């Protein structure tokens, strides 16, 4: 079974600064997907960024980028130029690519607060 | 992208009663997933709902407590039966879509259940 660990329950960052959220995972699979989802107070789960394990290049989406270290089973999220709207709970998640096992395994979450 | 309409968005229920949560997807999907998010916690998979077969439940969740229906490829319901205050949580439905090898899980808006 897969496990996902987020060791930072809460973090804060000043507006316009950069912050990095940590995530480690454990799996015996060689191919898989990793995701970062954000959940604002509205409860809606929003995809921030995805990474396929077979890709060596780190994924980027505008102000969001990841540092994917497959051997170390580490998948951190960097948010640059933090904005007040980035305040949310952030979940790291793992998915096997198998068509019959597409459910997500989530980490415990990191509450990020962007301070004005 | 996928649009999932989930309702009700919230409800307050008496202990011992049951609540049925509905999810409607804007296109056909093979599997739908139901998650529970207890207060201040991460998301935990309850079950996977396949059209035309019984749902597959995760450890700790049973069909008598969380019966699921999947009458067609765009709709599913989750019932929380004989509720107790411990069932107070957010319940979310989810589907997974892959487009051009970009895989993403989409979520309904969530149902915030309070049992009194």
Short mmCIF file of C-alpha atoms in Angstrom, two decimals, chain A residues 36-48 85-92 106-112, chain B residues 35-43 90-92 107-112:
data_model
loop_
_atom_site.label_atom_id
_atom_site.label_comp_id
_atom_site.label_asym_id
_atom_site.label_seq_id
_atom_site.Cartn_x
_atom_site.Cartn_y
_atom_site.Cartn_z
CA UNK A 36 -0.78 18.75 -5.30
CA UNK A 37 -4.36 19.82 -4.61
CA UNK A 38 -5.46 22.93 -2.76
CA UNK A 39 -8.62 23.18 -0.71
CA UNK A 40 -9.72 26.72 0.18
CA UNK A 41 -12.44 27.32 2.78
CA UNK A 42 -15.03 26.73 0.05
CA UNK A 43 -14.11 23.00 0.32
CA UNK A 44 -13.61 22.69 -3.44
CA UNK A 45 -10.59 20.54 -4.30
CA UNK A 46 -8.51 22.29 -6.96
CA UNK A 47 -5.61 20.73 -8.87
CA UNK A 48 -2.45 22.78 -8.49
CA UNK A 85 -5.56 33.78 -2.68
CA UNK A 86 -3.02 31.02 -2.15
CA UNK A 87 -4.21 30.70 1.45
CA UNK A 88 -5.64 27.17 1.63
CA UNK A 89 -5.04 23.63 2.77
CA UNK A 90 -2.63 21.87 0.42
CA UNK A 91 -2.72 18.12 -0.05
CA UNK A 92 -0.08 15.96 -1.66
CA UNK A 106 -3.67 11.77 0.32
CA UNK A 107 -1.19 13.19 2.77
CA UNK A 108 -2.42 14.81 5.96
CA UNK A 109 -2.28 18.29 4.49
CA UNK A 110 -0.47 21.57 5.11
CA UNK A 111 -2.44 24.70 6.00
CA UNK A 112 -0.76 27.59 4.23
CA UNK B 35 -14.20 10.17 0.11
CA UNK B 36 -14.74 11.27 3.69
CA UNK B 37 -12.95 14.22 5.23
CA UNK B 38 -13.34 14.36 8.99
CA UNK B 39 -12.95 17.77 10.67
CA UNK B 40 -9.41 19.05 10.26
CA UNK B 41 -8.33 15.82 8.60
CA UNK B 42 -7.31 14.61 5.16
CA UNK B 43 -9.45 12.73 2.66
CA UNK B 90 -17.34 16.45 4.59
CA UNK B 91 -18.19 13.85 1.98
CA UNK B 92 -16.83 14.26 -1.55
CA UNK B 107 -14.20 16.54 -7.25
CA UNK B 108 -17.71 17.56 -6.39
CA UNK B 109 -18.22 20.58 -4.18
CA UNK B 110 -18.52 18.41 -1.09
CA UNK B 111 -21.34 17.83 1.40
CA UNK B 112 -20.80 19.15 4.90
#
